[in-house]
PDB file of C-alpha atoms in Angstrom:
ATOM      1  CA  MET A   1      38.970 127.098 -43.955  1.00 80.00           C
ATOM      2  CA  ALA A   2      39.602 130.766 -44.624  1.00 95.00           C
ATOM      3  CA  ASN A   3      42.998 132.136 -45.562  1.00 97.00           C
ATOM      4  CA  ARG A   4      44.939 134.189 -42.996  1.00 98.00           C
ATOM      5  CA  ILE A   5      46.539 137.095 -44.833  1.00 98.00           C
ATOM      6  CA  HIS A   6      48.490 139.737 -42.922  1.00 98.00           C
ATOM      7  CA  PRO A   7      47.245 143.275 -43.699  1.00 98.00           C
ATOM      8  CA  THR A   8      50.688 144.356 -44.937  1.00 98.00           C
ATOM      9  CA  ALA A   9      50.860 141.574 -47.537  1.00 98.00           C
ATOM     10  CA  ILE A  10      50.161 142.536 -51.155  1.00 97.00           C
ATOM     11  CA  ILE A  11      48.103 140.179 -53.312  1.00 97.00           C
ATOM     12  CA  GLY A  12      48.179 141.293 -56.950  1.00 96.00           C
ATOM     13  CA  ALA A  13      45.714 140.786 -59.761  1.00 96.00           C
ATOM     14  CA  GLU A  14      45.154 137.294 -61.199  1.00 97.00           C
ATOM     15  CA  VAL A  15      46.199 135.540 -57.985  1.00 97.00           C
ATOM     16  CA  ASP A  16      44.058 132.478 -57.323  1.00 97.00           C
ATOM     17  CA  LEU A  17      44.236 131.376 -53.673  1.00 98.00           C
ATOM     18  CA  GLY A  18      42.947 128.078 -52.331  1.00 98.00           C
ATOM     19  CA  ASP A  19      41.923 127.586 -48.700  1.00 98.00           C
ATOM     20  CA  ASP A  20      43.666 127.528 -45.325  1.00 98.00           C
ATOM     21  CA  ASN A  21      46.769 129.426 -46.438  1.00 98.00           C
ATOM     22  CA  VAL A  22      48.835 131.616 -44.110  1.00 98.00           C
ATOM     23  CA  ILE A  23      50.499 134.638 -45.755  1.00 98.00           C
ATOM     24  CA  GLY A  24      52.876 136.651 -43.605  1.00 98.00           C
ATOM     25  CA  PRO A  25      53.756 140.337 -43.265  1.00 98.00           C
ATOM     26  CA  TYR A  26      55.182 142.245 -46.239  1.00 98.00           C
ATOM     27  CA  THR A  27      54.886 139.315 -48.609  1.00 98.00           C
ATOM     28  CA  VAL A  28      54.182 140.184 -52.254  1.00 98.00           C
ATOM     29  CA  ILE A  29      52.353 137.772 -54.562  1.00 98.00           C
ATOM     30  CA  ALA A  30      52.066 138.892 -58.180  1.00 97.00           C
ATOM     31  CA  GLY A  31      49.880 137.312 -60.806  1.00 96.00           C
ATOM     32  CA  PRO A  32      49.283 135.251 -62.680  1.00 97.00           C
ATOM     33  CA  CYS A  33      49.763 132.931 -59.731  1.00 98.00           C
ATOM     34  CA  ARG A  34      47.806 129.903 -58.552  1.00 98.00           C
ATOM     35  CA  ILE A  35      48.271 128.723 -54.970  1.00 98.00           C
ATOM     36  CA  GLY A  36      46.646 125.586 -53.559  1.00 98.00           C
ATOM     37  CA  ASP A  37      45.568 124.768 -50.010  1.00 98.00           C
ATOM     38  CA  GLY A  38      47.248 124.669 -46.624  1.00 98.00           C
ATOM     39  CA  ASN A  39      50.426 126.553 -47.477  1.00 98.00           C
ATOM     40  CA  TYR A  40      52.510 128.542 -44.983  1.00 98.00           C
ATOM     41  CA  ILE A  41      54.054 131.556 -46.732  1.00 98.00           C
ATOM     42  CA  GLY A  42      56.176 133.549 -44.313  1.00 98.00           C
ATOM     43  CA  PRO A  43      57.137 137.219 -44.053  1.00 98.00           C
ATOM     44  CA  HIS A  44      58.894 139.076 -46.879  1.00 98.00           C
ATOM     45  CA  VAL A  45      58.327 136.332 -49.469  1.00 98.00           C
ATOM     46  CA  SER A  46      58.144 137.259 -53.173  1.00 98.00           C
ATOM     47  CA  LEU A  47      56.092 134.993 -55.436  1.00 98.00           C
ATOM     48  CA  GLY A  48      55.574 135.815 -59.108  1.00 97.00           C
ATOM     49  CA  GLY A  49      58.090 138.621 -59.447  1.00 96.00           C
ATOM     50  CA  PRO A  50      59.498 139.216 -62.939  1.00 96.00           C
ATOM     51  CA  ALA A  51      61.891 136.622 -64.302  1.00 96.00           C
ATOM     52  CA  GLU A  52      65.522 137.608 -63.847  1.00 94.00           C
ATOM     53  CA  TYR A  53      66.010 137.425 -67.582  1.00 88.00           C
ATOM     54  CA  LEU A  54      67.252 140.189 -69.883  1.00 89.00           C
ATOM     55  CA  GLY A  55      64.302 139.962 -72.254  1.00 86.00           C
ATOM     56  CA  ALA A  56      61.622 139.692 -69.563  1.00 87.00           C
ATOM     57  CA  ASP A  57      58.962 142.327 -69.005  1.00 89.00           C
ATOM     58  CA  HIS A  58      59.435 143.917 -65.605  1.00 93.00           C
ATOM     59  CA  LEU A  59      55.844 144.528 -64.576  1.00 92.00           C
ATOM     60  CA  ALA A  60      54.690 146.039 -61.297  1.00 93.00           C
ATOM     61  CA  GLY A  61      52.692 143.046 -60.114  1.00 91.00           C
ATOM     62  CA  TRP A  62      51.982 144.705 -56.780  1.00 90.00           C
ATOM     63  CA  ASP A  63      50.210 147.449 -58.721  1.00 91.00           C
ATOM     64  CA  GLY A  64      47.953 145.161 -60.736  1.00 90.00           C
ATOM     65  CA  GLU A  65      50.134 144.636 -63.811  1.00 92.00           C
ATOM     66  CA  THR A  66      50.227 141.027 -65.016  1.00 93.00           C
ATOM     67  CA  GLY A  67      51.766 139.007 -67.809  1.00 90.00           C
ATOM     68  CA  GLY A  68      53.733 135.898 -68.591  1.00 91.00           C
ATOM     69  CA  PRO A  69      53.145 132.268 -67.619  1.00 96.00           C
ATOM     70  CA  GLY A  70      53.280 133.050 -63.882  1.00 97.00           C
ATOM     71  CA  VAL A  71      53.766 130.739 -60.920  1.00 98.00           C
ATOM     72  CA  VAL A  72      51.937 127.624 -59.689  1.00 98.00           C
ATOM     73  CA  ILE A  73      52.230 126.531 -56.045  1.00 98.00           C
ATOM     74  CA  GLY A  74      50.649 123.284 -54.853  1.00 98.00           C
ATOM     75  CA  ASP A  75      49.404 122.252 -51.411  1.00 98.00           C
ATOM     76  CA  ARG A  76      50.926 122.090 -47.909  1.00 98.00           C
ATOM     77  CA  ASN A  77      54.180 123.822 -48.765  1.00 98.00           C
ATOM     78  CA  ARG A  78      56.223 125.782 -46.243  1.00 98.00           C
ATOM     79  CA  ILE A  79      57.857 128.833 -47.768  1.00 98.00           C
ATOM     80  CA  ARG A  80      59.974 130.740 -45.287  1.00 98.00           C
ATOM     81  CA  GLU A  81      61.282 134.283 -44.913  1.00 98.00           C
ATOM     82  CA  PHE A  82      62.719 136.128 -47.938  1.00 98.00           C
ATOM     83  CA  VAL A  83      62.194 133.251 -50.355  1.00 98.00           C
ATOM     84  CA  THR A  84      61.799 134.342 -53.999  1.00 98.00           C
ATOM     85  CA  VAL A  85      60.015 132.339 -56.695  1.00 98.00           C
ATOM     86  CA  ASN A  86      60.075 134.189 -60.005  1.00 98.00           C
ATOM     87  CA  GLN A  87      57.514 133.794 -62.747  1.00 96.00           C
ATOM     88  CA  GLY A  88      58.296 131.817 -65.852  1.00 96.00           C
ATOM     89  CA  VAL A  89      59.284 133.039 -69.290  1.00 95.00           C
ATOM     90  CA  THR A  90      58.069 130.127 -71.441  1.00 95.00           C
ATOM     91  CA  GLU A  91      56.143 128.075 -68.842  1.00 97.00           C
ATOM     92  CA  PRO A  92      54.987 128.568 -65.247  1.00 98.00           C
ATOM     93  CA  THR A  93      57.519 128.240 -62.484  1.00 98.00           C
ATOM     94  CA  THR A  94      56.099 125.369 -60.442  1.00 98.00           C
ATOM     95  CA  VAL A  95      56.383 124.150 -56.858  1.00 98.00           C
ATOM     96  CA  GLY A  96      54.567 120.863 -56.166  1.00 98.00           C
ATOM     97  CA  ASP A  97      53.067 119.656 -52.884  1.00 98.00           C
ATOM     98  CA  ASP A  98      54.689 119.221 -49.455  1.00 98.00           C
ATOM     99  CA  CYS A  99      57.884 121.111 -50.271  1.00 98.00           C
ATOM    100  CA  TYR A 100      59.933 123.086 -47.742  1.00 98.00           C
ATOM    101  CA  LEU A 101      61.698 126.211 -49.014  1.00 98.00           C
ATOM    102  CA  MET A 102      63.841 127.649 -46.233  1.00 98.00           C
ATOM    103  CA  GLY A 103      64.868 131.251 -45.656  1.00 98.00           C
ATOM    104  CA  ARG A 104      66.440 133.257 -48.497  1.00 98.00           C
ATOM    105  CA  ALA A 105      66.198 130.459 -51.045  1.00 98.00           C
ATOM    106  CA  HIS A 106      65.680 131.464 -54.678  1.00 98.00           C
ATOM    107  CA  VAL A 107      63.790 129.549 -57.380  1.00 98.00           C
ATOM    108  CA  ALA A 108      64.294 131.187 -60.773  1.00 98.00           C
ATOM    109  CA  HIS A 109      62.078 131.376 -63.849  1.00 98.00           C
ATOM    110  CA  ASP A 110      60.750 128.237 -65.551  1.00 98.00           C
ATOM    111  CA  CYS A 111      61.912 125.923 -62.754  1.00 98.00           C
ATOM    112  CA  ARG A 112      59.939 122.902 -61.655  1.00 98.00           C
ATOM    113  CA  LEU A 113      60.097 121.492 -58.143  1.00 98.00           C
ATOM    114  CA  ASP A 114      58.241 118.200 -57.769  1.00 98.00           C
ATOM    115  CA  ASP A 115      56.586 116.994 -54.551  1.00 98.00           C
ATOM    116  CA  GLY A 116      58.438 116.738 -51.258  1.00 98.00           C
ATOM    117  CA  VAL A 117      61.510 118.739 -52.278  1.00 98.00           C
ATOM    118  CA  ILE A 118      63.562 120.369 -49.506  1.00 98.00           C
ATOM    119  CA  VAL A 119      65.402 123.548 -50.480  1.00 98.00           C
ATOM    120  CA  THR A 120      67.404 124.692 -47.479  1.00 98.00           C
ATOM    121  CA  SER A 121      68.536 128.185 -46.548  1.00 98.00           C
ATOM    122  CA  ALA A 122      70.260 130.371 -49.165  1.00 98.00           C
ATOM    123  CA  VAL A 123      70.043 127.776 -51.962  1.00 98.00           C
ATOM    124  CA  GLN A 124      70.029 129.458 -55.382  1.00 98.00           C
ATOM    125  CA  ILE A 125      68.401 127.586 -58.274  1.00 98.00           C
ATOM    126  CA  ALA A 126      68.903 129.130 -61.722  1.00 98.00           C
ATOM    127  CA  GLY A 127      66.357 129.108 -64.536  1.00 98.00           C
ATOM    128  CA  HIS A 128      64.872 126.074 -66.292  1.00 98.00           C
ATOM    129  CA  CYS A 129      65.968 123.564 -63.621  1.00 98.00           C
ATOM    130  CA  HIS A 130      63.933 120.503 -62.672  1.00 98.00           C
ATOM    131  CA  VAL A 131      64.248 119.157 -59.139  1.00 98.00           C
ATOM    132  CA  TRP A 132      62.565 115.763 -58.881  1.00 98.00           C
ATOM    133  CA  SER A 133      60.526 114.557 -55.917  1.00 97.00           C
ATOM    134  CA  GLY A 134      62.167 114.016 -52.556  1.00 97.00           C
ATOM    135  CA  ALA A 135      65.456 115.741 -53.419  1.00 98.00           C
ATOM    136  CA  ASN A 136      67.208 117.654 -50.629  1.00 98.00           C
ATOM    137  CA  LEU A 137      69.502 120.597 -51.444  1.00 98.00           C
ATOM    138  CA  GLY A 138      71.917 121.508 -48.652  1.00 98.00           C
ATOM    139  CA  LEU A 139      72.653 124.956 -47.238  1.00 98.00           C
ATOM    140  CA  GLY A 140      74.036 127.455 -49.708  1.00 98.00           C
ATOM    141  CA  THR A 141      73.977 125.161 -52.737  1.00 98.00           C
ATOM    142  CA  VAL A 142      74.006 126.871 -56.138  1.00 98.00           C
ATOM    143  CA  VAL A 143      72.499 125.152 -59.179  1.00 98.00           C
ATOM    144  CA  HIS A 144      73.425 126.095 -62.755  1.00 98.00           C
ATOM    145  CA  GLN A 145      70.602 126.787 -65.185  1.00 97.00           C
ATOM    146  CA  ARG A 146      68.979 123.887 -67.067  1.00 97.00           C
ATOM    147  CA  VAL A 147      70.160 121.250 -64.613  1.00 98.00           C
ATOM    148  CA  ARG A 148      68.120 118.254 -63.443  1.00 98.00           C
ATOM    149  CA  ILE A 149      68.405 116.909 -59.915  1.00 98.00           C
ATOM    150  CA  GLY A 150      67.111 113.385 -59.603  1.00 97.00           C
ATOM    151  CA  PRO A 151      64.491 112.053 -57.194  1.00 97.00           C
ATOM    152  CA  GLY A 152      65.733 111.382 -53.678  1.00 97.00           C
ATOM    153  CA  ALA A 153      69.104 113.030 -54.336  1.00 97.00           C
ATOM    154  CA  MET A 154      71.004 114.574 -51.420  1.00 98.00           C
ATOM    155  CA  VAL A 155      73.194 117.541 -52.322  1.00 98.00           C
ATOM    156  CA  GLY A 156      75.674 118.578 -49.632  1.00 96.00           C
ATOM    157  CA  MET A 157      75.871 122.121 -48.316  1.00 97.00           C
ATOM    158  CA  GLY A 158      77.865 124.662 -50.274  1.00 97.00           C
ATOM    159  CA  SER A 159      77.880 122.583 -53.447  1.00 98.00           C
ATOM    160  CA  ALA A 160      78.122 124.069 -56.935  1.00 98.00           C
ATOM    161  CA  VAL A 161      75.950 121.902 -59.166  1.00 98.00           C
ATOM    162  CA  ARG A 162      76.893 122.303 -62.828  1.00 97.00           C
ATOM    163  CA  LYS A 163      75.499 119.099 -64.324  1.00 96.00           C
ATOM    164  CA  GLU A 164      72.761 116.541 -63.750  1.00 96.00           C
ATOM    165  CA  VAL A 165      72.602 114.896 -60.331  1.00 96.00           C
ATOM    166  CA  GLY A 166      71.560 111.240 -60.350  1.00 94.00           C
ATOM    167  CA  ALA A 167      68.545 109.775 -58.582  1.00 95.00           C
ATOM    168  CA  PHE A 168      69.107 108.802 -54.930  1.00 96.00           C
ATOM    169  CA  THR A 169      72.748 109.833 -55.007  1.00 96.00           C
ATOM    170  CA  ILE A 170      74.826 111.826 -52.550  1.00 97.00           C
ATOM    171  CA  THR A 171      76.577 114.702 -54.303  1.00 97.00           C
ATOM    172  CA  VAL A 172      78.865 117.328 -52.795  1.00 97.00           C
ATOM    173  CA  GLY A 173      81.612 119.808 -53.616  1.00 97.00           C
ATOM    174  CA  ASN A 174      82.646 122.525 -56.066  1.00 96.00           C
ATOM    175  CA  PRO A 175      82.232 121.354 -58.728  1.00 96.00           C
ATOM    176  CA  ALA A 176      79.738 118.902 -57.271  1.00 96.00           C
ATOM    177  CA  ARG A 177      80.623 115.218 -57.607  1.00 95.00           C
ATOM    178  CA  THR A 178      78.676 112.088 -56.748  1.00 94.00           C
ATOM    179  CA  THR A 179      80.173 110.324 -53.742  1.00 94.00           C
ATOM    180  CA  GLY A 180      77.670 107.552 -53.074  1.00 92.00           C
ATOM    181  CA  VAL A 181      74.081 106.399 -52.887  1.00 94.00           C
ATOM    182  CA  ASN A 182      71.400 107.826 -50.609  1.00 95.00           C
ATOM    183  CA  THR A 183      70.737 104.527 -48.849  1.00 94.00           C
ATOM    184  CA  ILE A 184      68.699 106.146 -46.075  1.00 93.00           C
ATOM    185  CA  GLY A 185      66.362 107.712 -48.612  1.00 93.00           C
ATOM    186  CA  LEU A 186      65.911 104.377 -50.346  1.00 93.00           C
ATOM    187  CA  GLN A 187      65.304 102.575 -47.051  1.00 93.00           C
ATOM    188  CA  ARG A 188      62.644 105.118 -46.138  1.00 92.00           C
ATOM    189  CA  ARG A 189      60.885 104.248 -49.380  1.00 89.00           C
ATOM    190  CA  GLY A 190      60.836 100.567 -48.472  1.00 89.00           C
ATOM    191  CA  CYS A 191      64.014  99.320 -50.163  1.00 90.00           C
ATOM    192  CA  SER A 192      65.859  96.328 -48.738  1.00 88.00           C
ATOM    193  CA  GLU A 193      69.668  96.122 -48.547  1.00 89.00           C
ATOM    194  CA  GLU A 194      69.635  93.618 -51.392  1.00 87.00           C
ATOM    195  CA  SER A 195      67.562  95.929 -53.580  1.00 87.00           C
ATOM    196  CA  ILE A 196      69.849  98.873 -52.827  1.00 90.00           C
ATOM    197  CA  ALA A 197      72.880  96.801 -53.825  1.00 88.00           C
ATOM    198  CA  ALA A 198      71.169  95.844 -57.091  1.00 86.00           C
ATOM    199  CA  LEU A 199      70.380  99.513 -57.835  1.00 87.00           C
ATOM    200  CA  THR A 200      73.778 100.983 -57.027  1.00 88.00           C
ATOM    201  CA  GLY A 201      75.332 100.624 -60.478  1.00 84.00           C
ATOM    202  CA  PHE A 202      72.339 102.302 -62.127  1.00 84.00           C
ATOM    203  CA  LEU A 203      72.146 105.139 -59.624  1.00 89.00           C
ATOM    204  CA  THR A 204      75.854 105.969 -59.876  1.00 83.00           C
ATOM    205  CA  GLY A 205      75.778 105.958 -63.669  1.00 76.00           C
ATOM    206  CA  ASN A 206      77.729 102.770 -64.239  1.00 70.00           C
ATOM    207  CA  ASP A 207      74.741 100.776 -65.535  1.00 69.00           C
ATOM    208  CA  ALA A 208      72.284 101.976 -68.185  1.00 62.00           C
ATOM    209  CA  GLU A 209      69.375 100.221 -66.463  1.00 68.00           C
ATOM    210  CA  PRO A 210      68.758  99.032 -62.907  1.00 65.00           C
ATOM    211  CA  ALA A 211      69.482  95.377 -62.211  1.00 62.00           C
ATOM    212  CA  ALA A 212      66.508  93.206 -61.322  1.00 59.00           C
ATOM    213  CA  ALA A 213      65.355  94.110 -57.834  1.00 67.00           C
ATOM    214  CA  ASP A 214      62.224  93.709 -55.750  1.00 77.00           C
ATOM    215  CA  LEU A 215      61.194  97.351 -55.419  1.00 84.00           C
ATOM    216  CA  PRO A 216      58.119  99.011 -53.937  1.00 87.00           C
ATOM    217  CA  GLU A 217      55.718  99.891 -56.734  1.00 88.00           C
ATOM    218  CA  GLU A 218      55.940 103.663 -56.246  1.00 90.00           C
ATOM    219  CA  LEU A 219      59.746 103.623 -56.218  1.00 89.00           C
ATOM    220  CA  ALA A 220      59.899 101.369 -59.283  1.00 88.00           C
ATOM    221  CA  ALA A 221      57.647 103.790 -61.195  1.00 90.00           C
ATOM    222  CA  LEU A 222      59.766 106.754 -60.127  1.00 91.00           C
ATOM    223  CA  LEU A 223      63.025 105.137 -61.217  1.00 89.00           C
ATOM    224  CA  LYS A 224      61.478 104.100 -64.530  1.00 89.00           C
ATOM    225  CA  ALA A 225      60.428 107.706 -65.144  1.00 93.00           C
ATOM    226  CA  TRP A 226      63.978 108.814 -64.345  1.00 91.00           C
ATOM    227  CA  ALA A 227      65.463 106.203 -66.694  1.00 88.00           C
ATOM    228  CA  ASP A 228      63.103 107.368 -69.471  1.00 90.00           C
ATOM    229  CA  ARG A 229      63.678 111.103 -68.896  1.00 90.00           C
ATOM    230  CA  GLY A 230      65.388 111.812 -72.206  1.00 84.00           C
ATOM    231  CA  PRO A 231      67.924 114.576 -72.924  1.00 83.00           C
ATOM    232  CA  GLN A 232      67.945 117.869 -71.034  1.00 75.00           C
ATOM    233  CA  HIS A 233      66.757 120.837 -73.116  1.00 68.00           C
TER     234      HIS A 233
END
């Protein structure tokens, strides 16, 4: 299906658009930028603007100037009004598939958002952060640069995240602290109460590895990847 691009939107050079995308009024997309299929990109969105970084080149992407690693957007994302996703400095800033970025959210340079991430209104994510799949960041949350937020994590509104957030945890406050396990998120992924109990020590950081539990294959693979993640750079 053809893309629907409002006539006031600006699509710069080196922007590769898939199919069936909606791009709203006064949105600016600067290249290099690759966008997949079926995305809703609302009014006044900025994708691929210069990294907010002292040493970054500030190029006029709306006027055909390009440079840097750019931005990669996957499929079926919803990107609402006044969202900004800046281009990377050392690697592309990346948004996976099926994410929801609500109004006035900011994703800084070199960030990576995996699939199914929800970034609610006015969330500010600093550079070089990695938000794993299925994480949900509450209203007005701010995330310090080079922080990882684990898969399935729930971060409460107004939180100030200064360090890594564990997988499938509930974290809230300033500074943000883990207060429990996201049992609803685990249940939605097919976890039984017994399995959740076996995982709790690992998820809250008390156990180095998860206790033996009968987990759905996809969830087991995700938690193994989290356990093997290595140090943050």
